[in-house]
Coordinates of C-alpha atoms in Angstrom, one line a residue:
M1 CA 0.0 0.0 0.0
S2 CA 1.0 3.6 -0.5
P3 CA 3.1 4.6 2.6
E4 CA 2.5 8.3 2.1
P5 CA -0.1 10.1 4.2
T6 CA -3.2 11.4 2.4
K7 CA -3.3 15.1 1.8
H8 CA -6.0 17.3 0.6
S9 CA -6.1 17.2 -3.2
E10 CA -8.1 19.2 -5.7
T11 CA -8.4 16.0 -7.7
G12 CA -9.0 13.5 -5.0
A13 CA -10.9 10.2 -5.2
S14 CA -14.0 11.3 -3.3
S15 CA -14.7 14.2 -5.7
I16 CA -13.9 12.4 -9.0
K17 CA -17.5 12.6 -10.2
R18 CA -17.2 16.4 -10.1
W19 CA -13.8 17.2 -11.5
G20 CA -13.8 14.1 -13.8
N21 CA -16.9 15.5 -15.5
C22 CA -16.3 19.2 -15.1
P23 CA -12.5 20.1 -15.2
G24 CA -13.2 23.8 -14.7
S25 CA -14.8 23.2 -11.3
V26 CA -11.3 22.8 -9.8
R27 CA -10.4 26.4 -10.8
L28 CA -13.8 27.7 -9.7
L29 CA -13.5 26.1 -6.2
R30 CA -9.9 27.1 -5.7
G31 CA -9.5 29.4 -2.7
R32 CA -13.1 29.1 -1.5
P33 CA -13.6 28.4 2.2
Q34 CA -14.6 24.8 2.9
K35 CA -18.3 24.3 3.6
P36 CA -19.0 23.4 7.3
T37 CA -19.5 19.7 7.9
A38 CA -23.2 18.7 8.2
I39 CA -24.2 16.5 11.1
Y40 CA -25.0 13.5 8.8
A41 CA -21.5 13.7 7.4
A42 CA -20.1 13.7 11.0
W43 CA -22.3 10.7 11.7
G44 CA -20.8 8.9 8.8
T45 CA -17.2 9.8 9.9
V46 CA -17.8 8.3 13.3
A47 CA -19.3 5.2 11.7
H48 CA -16.1 4.9 9.6
T49 CA -14.0 5.3 12.7
L50 CA -15.9 2.5 14.3
M51 CA -15.6 0.3 11.2
A52 CA -11.8 0.8 11.1
E53 CA -11.5 -0.2 14.8
A54 CA -13.6 -3.3 14.3
I55 CA -11.6 -4.5 11.4
T56 CA -8.1 -3.5 12.7
K57 CA -8.7 -5.0 16.1
V58 CA -10.7 -8.0 14.7
W59 CA -13.6 -7.3 17.0
T60 CA -16.4 -9.8 17.3
R61 CA -20.0 -8.6 16.8
Q62 CA -20.5 -8.9 20.6
R63 CA -17.5 -6.6 21.2
L64 CA -18.8 -4.1 18.6
D65 CA -22.1 -4.0 20.4
K66 CA -20.4 -2.8 23.5
E67 CA -19.7 0.5 21.7
I68 CA -23.4 1.4 21.9
G69 CA -23.7 4.5 24.0
R70 CA -20.1 5.7 23.3
V71 CA -20.0 9.5 22.7
I72 CA -17.6 10.9 20.1
T73 CA -17.1 14.6 19.2
Q74 CA -16.7 15.0 15.5
E75 CA -16.4 18.3 13.5
G76 CA -18.1 20.1 16.4
F77 CA -20.9 17.7 16.7
T78 CA -21.5 15.3 19.6
I79 CA -22.3 11.9 18.1
K80 CA -23.6 9.0 20.2
V81 CA -23.0 5.5 18.9
D82 CA -26.5 3.9 18.7
Q83 CA -27.9 0.6 17.5
E84 CA -28.4 1.9 13.9
M85 CA -24.8 2.8 13.6
V86 CA -23.6 -0.5 15.0
D87 CA -25.9 -2.4 12.7
C88 CA -24.6 -0.4 9.8
V89 CA -21.0 -1.1 10.6
A90 CA -21.6 -4.7 11.5
F91 CA -23.2 -5.5 8.1
Y92 CA -20.2 -4.0 6.3
V93 CA -17.6 -5.6 8.6
Y94 CA -19.0 -9.1 9.2
D95 CA -21.5 -9.8 6.3
V96 CA -19.2 -8.3 3.6
V97 CA -15.5 -7.6 4.4
F98 CA -14.7 -10.5 6.8
T99 CA -16.9 -12.9 4.9
K100 CA -15.3 -12.2 1.5
A101 CA -11.8 -12.0 3.0
N102 CA -12.1 -15.3 4.8
Q103 CA -13.4 -17.0 1.6
A104 CA -10.5 -15.7 -0.4
F105 CA -7.9 -16.7 2.2
F106 CA -9.5 -20.2 2.4
E107 CA -9.3 -20.6 -1.3
V108 CA -5.6 -20.1 -1.2
M109 CA -4.5 -21.5 2.2
G110 CA -7.2 -24.1 2.7
R111 CA -8.0 -22.8 6.2
A112 CA -9.5 -19.7 7.9
P113 CA -7.0 -16.9 8.7
R114 CA -5.7 -16.5 12.3
E115 CA -6.5 -13.2 14.0
E116 CA -2.9 -11.9 13.6
E117 CA -2.9 -12.7 9.9
Y118 CA -5.6 -10.3 9.0
R119 CA -3.2 -7.3 9.1
D120 CA -1.2 -9.0 6.3
F121 CA -3.9 -8.9 3.7
V122 CA -6.8 -6.7 5.0
F123 CA -6.0 -2.9 4.9
V124 CA -8.3 -0.3 6.4
E125 CA -8.4 3.5 5.9
Q126 CA -5.4 3.3 3.6
P127 CA -3.9 6.4 2.0
I128 CA -3.7 6.2 -1.8
H129 CA -1.3 8.2 -4.0
L130 CA -1.4 7.5 -7.7
K131 CA 1.8 9.4 -8.4
E132 CA 2.7 7.3 -11.5
I133 CA -0.4 8.7 -13.2
H134 CA -0.2 12.2 -11.7
E135 CA 1.2 13.8 -8.6
D136 CA -2.1 15.3 -7.5
L137 CA -4.1 12.1 -7.3
Y138 CA -4.8 11.2 -3.7
G139 CA -7.5 9.4 -1.7
T140 CA -8.2 7.1 1.3
A141 CA -9.6 3.7 0.7
D142 CA -12.1 2.3 3.3
T143 CA -10.9 -1.3 3.0
V144 CA -8.7 -3.1 0.5
V145 CA -8.2 -6.9 0.7
R146 CA -5.2 -8.2 -1.4
I147 CA -3.8 -11.7 -1.7
P148 CA -0.8 -11.3 -4.1
Y149 CA -1.1 -12.9 -7.5
Y150 CA -4.6 -14.1 -6.6
K151 CA -7.3 -11.6 -5.6
L152 CA -7.8 -7.9 -5.2
M153 CA -11.0 -6.6 -3.5
V154 CA -12.0 -3.0 -2.8
F155 CA -14.8 -2.3 -0.2
D156 CA -16.4 1.2 0.0
L157 CA -18.8 1.9 2.9
K158 CA -21.5 4.4 2.2
T159 CA -23.5 5.4 5.3
G160 CA -26.0 7.8 3.7
V161 CA -29.7 7.2 3.4
G162 CA -30.2 8.9 0.0
E163 CA -30.0 7.2 -3.3
R164 CA -28.2 4.0 -4.1
V165 CA -24.6 4.4 -5.4
V166 CA -24.0 2.5 -8.7
Q167 CA -21.5 -0.2 -8.1
E168 CA -20.8 -1.0 -11.8
N169 CA -17.8 0.9 -13.2
N170 CA -17.6 3.1 -10.0
A171 CA -14.8 5.5 -10.6
Q172 CA -14.1 6.3 -6.9
A173 CA -13.7 2.6 -6.0
K174 CA -11.6 1.9 -9.1
F175 CA -9.4 4.9 -8.0
Y176 CA -8.8 3.1 -4.7
G177 CA -8.1 -0.2 -6.3
L178 CA -5.7 1.2 -8.9
R179 CA -2.9 1.6 -6.4
E180 CA -2.7 -2.1 -5.7
W181 CA -3.5 -3.1 -9.2
L182 CA -0.6 -1.1 -10.5
D183 CA 1.8 -2.7 -7.9
G184 CA 0.5 -6.3 -8.1
D185 CA -0.3 -9.0 -10.6
Y186 CA -4.1 -9.4 -10.6
A187 CA -6.5 -10.6 -13.3
N188 CA -9.1 -8.1 -12.1
A189 CA -10.4 -6.1 -9.2
E190 CA -13.6 -6.9 -7.3
I191 CA -15.5 -3.8 -6.3
Y192 CA -18.1 -3.7 -3.5
I193 CA -20.1 -0.6 -2.7
V194 CA -21.9 -1.3 0.6
Q195 CA -24.9 0.8 1.7
P196 CA -26.4 -0.9 4.8
R197 CA -28.8 2.0 5.7
I198 CA -30.7 1.8 2.5
N199 CA -31.0 -2.0 2.7
A200 CA -28.4 -2.6 -0.1
I201 CA -28.0 -6.2 0.8
D202 CA -26.6 -7.6 -2.5
T203 CA -23.0 -8.5 -1.9
T204 CA -22.3 -9.5 -5.5
P205 CA -19.2 -7.5 -6.6
Y206 CA -18.6 -5.6 -9.8
I207 CA -15.6 -7.2 -11.6
A208 CA -13.3 -4.7 -13.2
S209 CA -11.2 -6.6 -15.7
A210 CA -7.5 -5.9 -16.4
E211 CA -8.5 -4.2 -19.6
N212 CA -11.0 -2.0 -17.7
M213 CA -8.5 -1.0 -15.1
E214 CA -5.9 -0.2 -17.8
Q215 CA -8.4 2.0 -19.6
F216 CA -9.4 3.7 -16.4
A217 CA -5.7 4.5 -15.6
V218 CA -5.4 6.2 -19.1
E219 CA -8.7 8.0 -18.7
L220 CA -7.8 9.1 -15.2
R221 CA -4.6 10.8 -16.4
R222 CA -6.5 12.5 -19.2
K223 CA -9.1 13.8 -16.8
V224 CA -6.7 15.2 -14.2
L225 CA -4.6 16.9 -17.0
A226 CA -7.8 18.5 -18.3
T227 CA -8.2 20.3 -14.9
K228 CA -4.8 22.1 -15.1
P229 CA -5.3 24.8 -17.8
L230 CA -6.4 28.2 -16.5
D231 CA -9.3 28.1 -19.0
A232 CA -10.3 24.5 -18.2
P233 CA -14.0 24.2 -19.3
L234 CA -17.0 24.3 -17.0
I235 CA -19.3 21.5 -18.1
P236 CA -22.5 21.3 -16.1
S237 CA -24.1 17.9 -15.6
E238 CA -26.1 16.2 -12.9
E239 CA -23.1 14.2 -11.6
A240 CA -20.7 17.2 -11.7
C241 CA -23.0 19.8 -10.2
R242 CA -24.7 17.7 -7.5
W243 CA -21.9 18.1 -4.8
C244 CA -20.1 21.1 -6.3
E245 CA -20.0 24.0 -3.7
A246 CA -19.5 26.6 -6.4
K247 CA -22.7 25.9 -8.4
V248 CA -24.4 28.9 -7.0
E249 CA -21.9 31.2 -8.8
C250 CA -21.1 28.9 -11.8
P251 CA -21.7 30.9 -15.0
A252 CA -21.9 27.7 -17.1
Q253 CA -24.7 26.3 -15.0
R254 CA -26.6 29.6 -15.1
A255 CA -26.3 29.7 -18.8
L256 CA -27.5 26.1 -19.2
V257 CA -30.5 26.9 -16.9
E258 CA -31.3 30.0 -19.0
Q259 CA -31.0 28.1 -22.2
T260 CA -33.2 25.2 -21.0
M261 CA -35.9 27.5 -19.6
L262 CA -35.8 29.6 -22.8
T263 CA -35.4 32.8 -20.8
R264 CA -32.7 35.1 -19.3
F265 CA -32.1 36.1 -15.7
D266 CA -30.9 39.6 -16.4
N267 CA -34.1 40.9 -14.8
L268 CA -35.4 38.2 -12.5
D269 CA -38.6 40.1 -11.8
E270 CA -39.5 39.6 -15.4
V271 CA -38.4 36.0 -15.8
K272 CA -41.2 34.0 -17.3
P273 CA -40.6 30.6 -18.9
P274 CA -42.7 29.9 -22.0
P275 CA -45.9 27.9 -21.6
V276 CA -45.3 24.2 -21.6
T277 CA -47.7 23.6 -24.5
T278 CA -45.6 25.8 -26.8
L279 CA -42.5 23.7 -26.5
T280 CA -41.4 21.4 -29.3
P281 CA -40.7 17.7 -28.5
E282 CA -37.0 18.5 -28.8
Q283 CA -37.3 21.4 -26.3
V284 CA -39.2 19.1 -23.9
A285 CA -36.3 16.6 -24.2
S286 CA -33.9 19.4 -23.4
V287 CA -35.8 20.4 -20.3
L288 CA -36.1 16.8 -19.1
N289 CA -32.4 16.1 -19.8
N290 CA -31.4 19.1 -17.7
S291 CA -34.1 19.1 -15.1
K292 CA -31.8 17.7 -12.4
I293 CA -29.3 20.5 -13.0
I294 CA -32.1 23.1 -12.7
E295 CA -33.2 21.5 -9.4
L296 CA -29.6 21.6 -8.2
W297 CA -29.3 25.2 -9.1
L298 CA -32.5 26.1 -7.3
K299 CA -31.4 24.2 -4.3
S300 CA -28.1 26.0 -4.3
V301 CA -29.9 29.3 -4.3
W302 CA -31.9 28.3 -1.2
E303 CA -28.7 27.2 0.5
Y304 CA -26.9 30.5 -0.4
A305 CA -29.9 32.5 0.8
R306 CA -29.3 31.1 4.3
N307 CA -26.1 33.0 4.5
I308 CA -27.3 36.5 3.4
D309 CA -30.1 38.9 4.2
V310 CA -32.8 38.3 1.6
P311 CA -35.7 40.8 1.3
G312 CA -39.0 39.1 2.4
Y313 CA -37.3 36.1 4.0
K314 CA -35.8 35.3 7.4
L315 CA -33.9 32.5 9.0
V316 CA -35.6 30.7 11.9
K317 CA -34.9 27.8 14.1
K318 CA -36.3 24.4 13.0
Y319 CA -37.2 21.6 15.3
G320 CA -38.0 18.0 14.7
N321 CA -41.0 16.0 15.9
R322 CA -41.3 15.4 19.6
T323 CA -39.5 12.4 20.9
W324 CA -39.1 10.6 24.2
I325 CA -36.1 11.8 26.3
D326 CA -35.8 8.4 27.9
E327 CA -38.1 5.5 26.7
Q328 CA -37.6 3.4 29.8
K329 CA -38.6 6.2 32.1
A330 CA -41.6 6.9 29.9
I331 CA -42.6 3.2 30.1
A332 CA -42.2 3.2 33.9
T333 CA -44.3 6.4 34.2
L334 CA -47.1 5.7 31.7
A335 CA -47.5 2.0 31.7
P336 CA -49.5 2.0 34.9
V337 CA -51.8 4.6 33.3
L338 CA -52.3 3.2 29.8
G339 CA -51.3 -0.5 30.1
E340 CA -51.0 -2.2 26.7
A341 CA -52.5 0.8 25.0
L342 CA -49.0 2.5 25.4
Y343 CA -47.4 0.2 22.9
A344 CA -47.7 0.2 19.1
P345 CA -49.3 -2.8 17.4
R346 CA -46.9 -5.5 16.1
K347 CA -45.9 -5.3 12.5
L348 CA -43.7 -7.1 10.0
I349 CA -40.0 -6.2 9.8
P350 CA -39.0 -4.7 6.4
L351 CA -39.0 -7.2 3.5
G352 CA -35.2 -6.8 2.9
E353 CA -34.5 -7.9 6.5
V354 CA -36.7 -11.0 6.0
E355 CA -34.7 -11.8 2.8
K356 CA -31.4 -11.3 4.7
A357 CA -32.5 -13.6 7.6
I358 CA -33.7 -16.4 5.3
G359 CA -31.3 -15.9 2.4
K360 CA -32.1 -14.1 -0.8
K361 CA -32.1 -17.2 -3.0
E362 CA -34.1 -19.3 -0.6
F363 CA -36.7 -16.6 -0.1
K364 CA -37.1 -16.1 -3.8
A365 CA -37.4 -19.9 -4.5
K366 CA -39.8 -20.7 -1.6
Y367 CA -41.8 -17.6 -0.7
E368 CA -41.7 -14.8 -3.2
A369 CA -44.3 -15.9 -5.7
E370 CA -46.8 -16.7 -2.9
L371 CA -46.3 -13.7 -0.6
I372 CA -44.9 -10.8 -2.6
E373 CA -46.4 -8.5 -5.2
K374 CA -45.3 -5.2 -6.8
P375 CA -48.4 -3.0 -6.9
Y376 CA -49.0 -1.0 -10.0
R377 CA -48.3 2.7 -9.3
G378 CA -49.1 4.3 -12.7
E379 CA -46.7 5.5 -15.4
E380 CA -43.2 6.8 -15.2
L381 CA -41.2 8.8 -17.8
V382 CA -37.7 7.4 -18.1
K383 CA -34.7 7.6 -20.5
E384 CA -34.9 5.6 -23.7
E385 CA -32.1 3.2 -22.6
D386 CA -34.3 2.0 -19.7
N387 CA -35.0 -1.8 -20.3
R388 CA -38.7 -1.6 -19.4
E389 CA -41.3 -2.0 -22.2
K390 CA -42.5 1.3 -23.7
I391 CA -46.2 2.1 -23.4
A392 CA -48.2 4.6 -25.5
S393 CA -47.9 8.3 -24.5
K394 CA -50.9 10.1 -23.1
T395 CA -52.3 12.1 -26.1
D396 CA -54.2 14.5 -23.7
L397 CA -51.1 15.5 -21.7
F398 CA -51.1 19.1 -22.8
E399 CA -54.9 19.3 -22.2
I400 CA -54.2 18.2 -18.6
L401 CA -51.4 20.8 -18.2
E402 CA -53.7 23.5 -19.5

């Protein structure tokens, strides 16, 4: 593994979706103060810290459970390790990393690894520096398992609860695996993107072939070099703009929004997009193709407005729903009053957890046809490359919109 410490890089692994698709974003972000860490990001950092300890110290699940209640200060936030965090980390560590590492070791050695042997082939929070490709390519890999001349596996833990990250051809994970792939002799790299909190229970890897990794190395060099000119182009896209902190001031994104909405923002009081029914099919396609970028731009305006005085608006405190301070105390106090009425009715656990408990293949073979259905929810407009069967368009669409 790379012995050099990870440093902040304008072209790091975690931001490759941005600078790899929009080389000019590096220039636009240079010198900007870093956005304060959000509490959900601090939660994820603590979960990664717990993950690293569990793997490095080869904790059992029972030992990991003892961390519940531990309080960690992270980026100014006080984060308490709870059951959800431990379950998230446990799935990554035991159901994925240790399971796959043990299988690979057994295939080579014919036995399970001893505790002290894990440090020889399982590497956690490893600094990555791809200096052979370019001096400015840095990152930190969550977990890399390598058995020389046999198997290379890259595991990336995602603790968010938003959308599912695509595992196939994932550039960030391939960035992490490239260091070992360049140094070793591997036929391919196995990539695992693990997202326990959104019930991503499929532990089948994406296999990046040797040819795929070679092409990625060439493409990575081309992309990092594209960020270096002072006039590196700004290229708005959903992937590039989503996490870009400069989108609120990006002239290219603004121009794309204006072009898509067929209007200009010189005088915002007079901005009026054309009626939907006057758009040609080609213009409708343009709006649909760029709709996510428009949404991102609008979201960035709202975020920016939180930091300035805006006529007609004010910033106020926001509170969540009421919650029990101490559930056990609430039970002791209210159970004599309400009895069984204090408790919610029993309900089934989520379907994904049932599949996990029984086994996905067994559940599908024995129970799915009899117990599971996918209710019809209407129509959905998707890109042409979607593999679902096309249905007839609604001819009265514009009448509905009018």
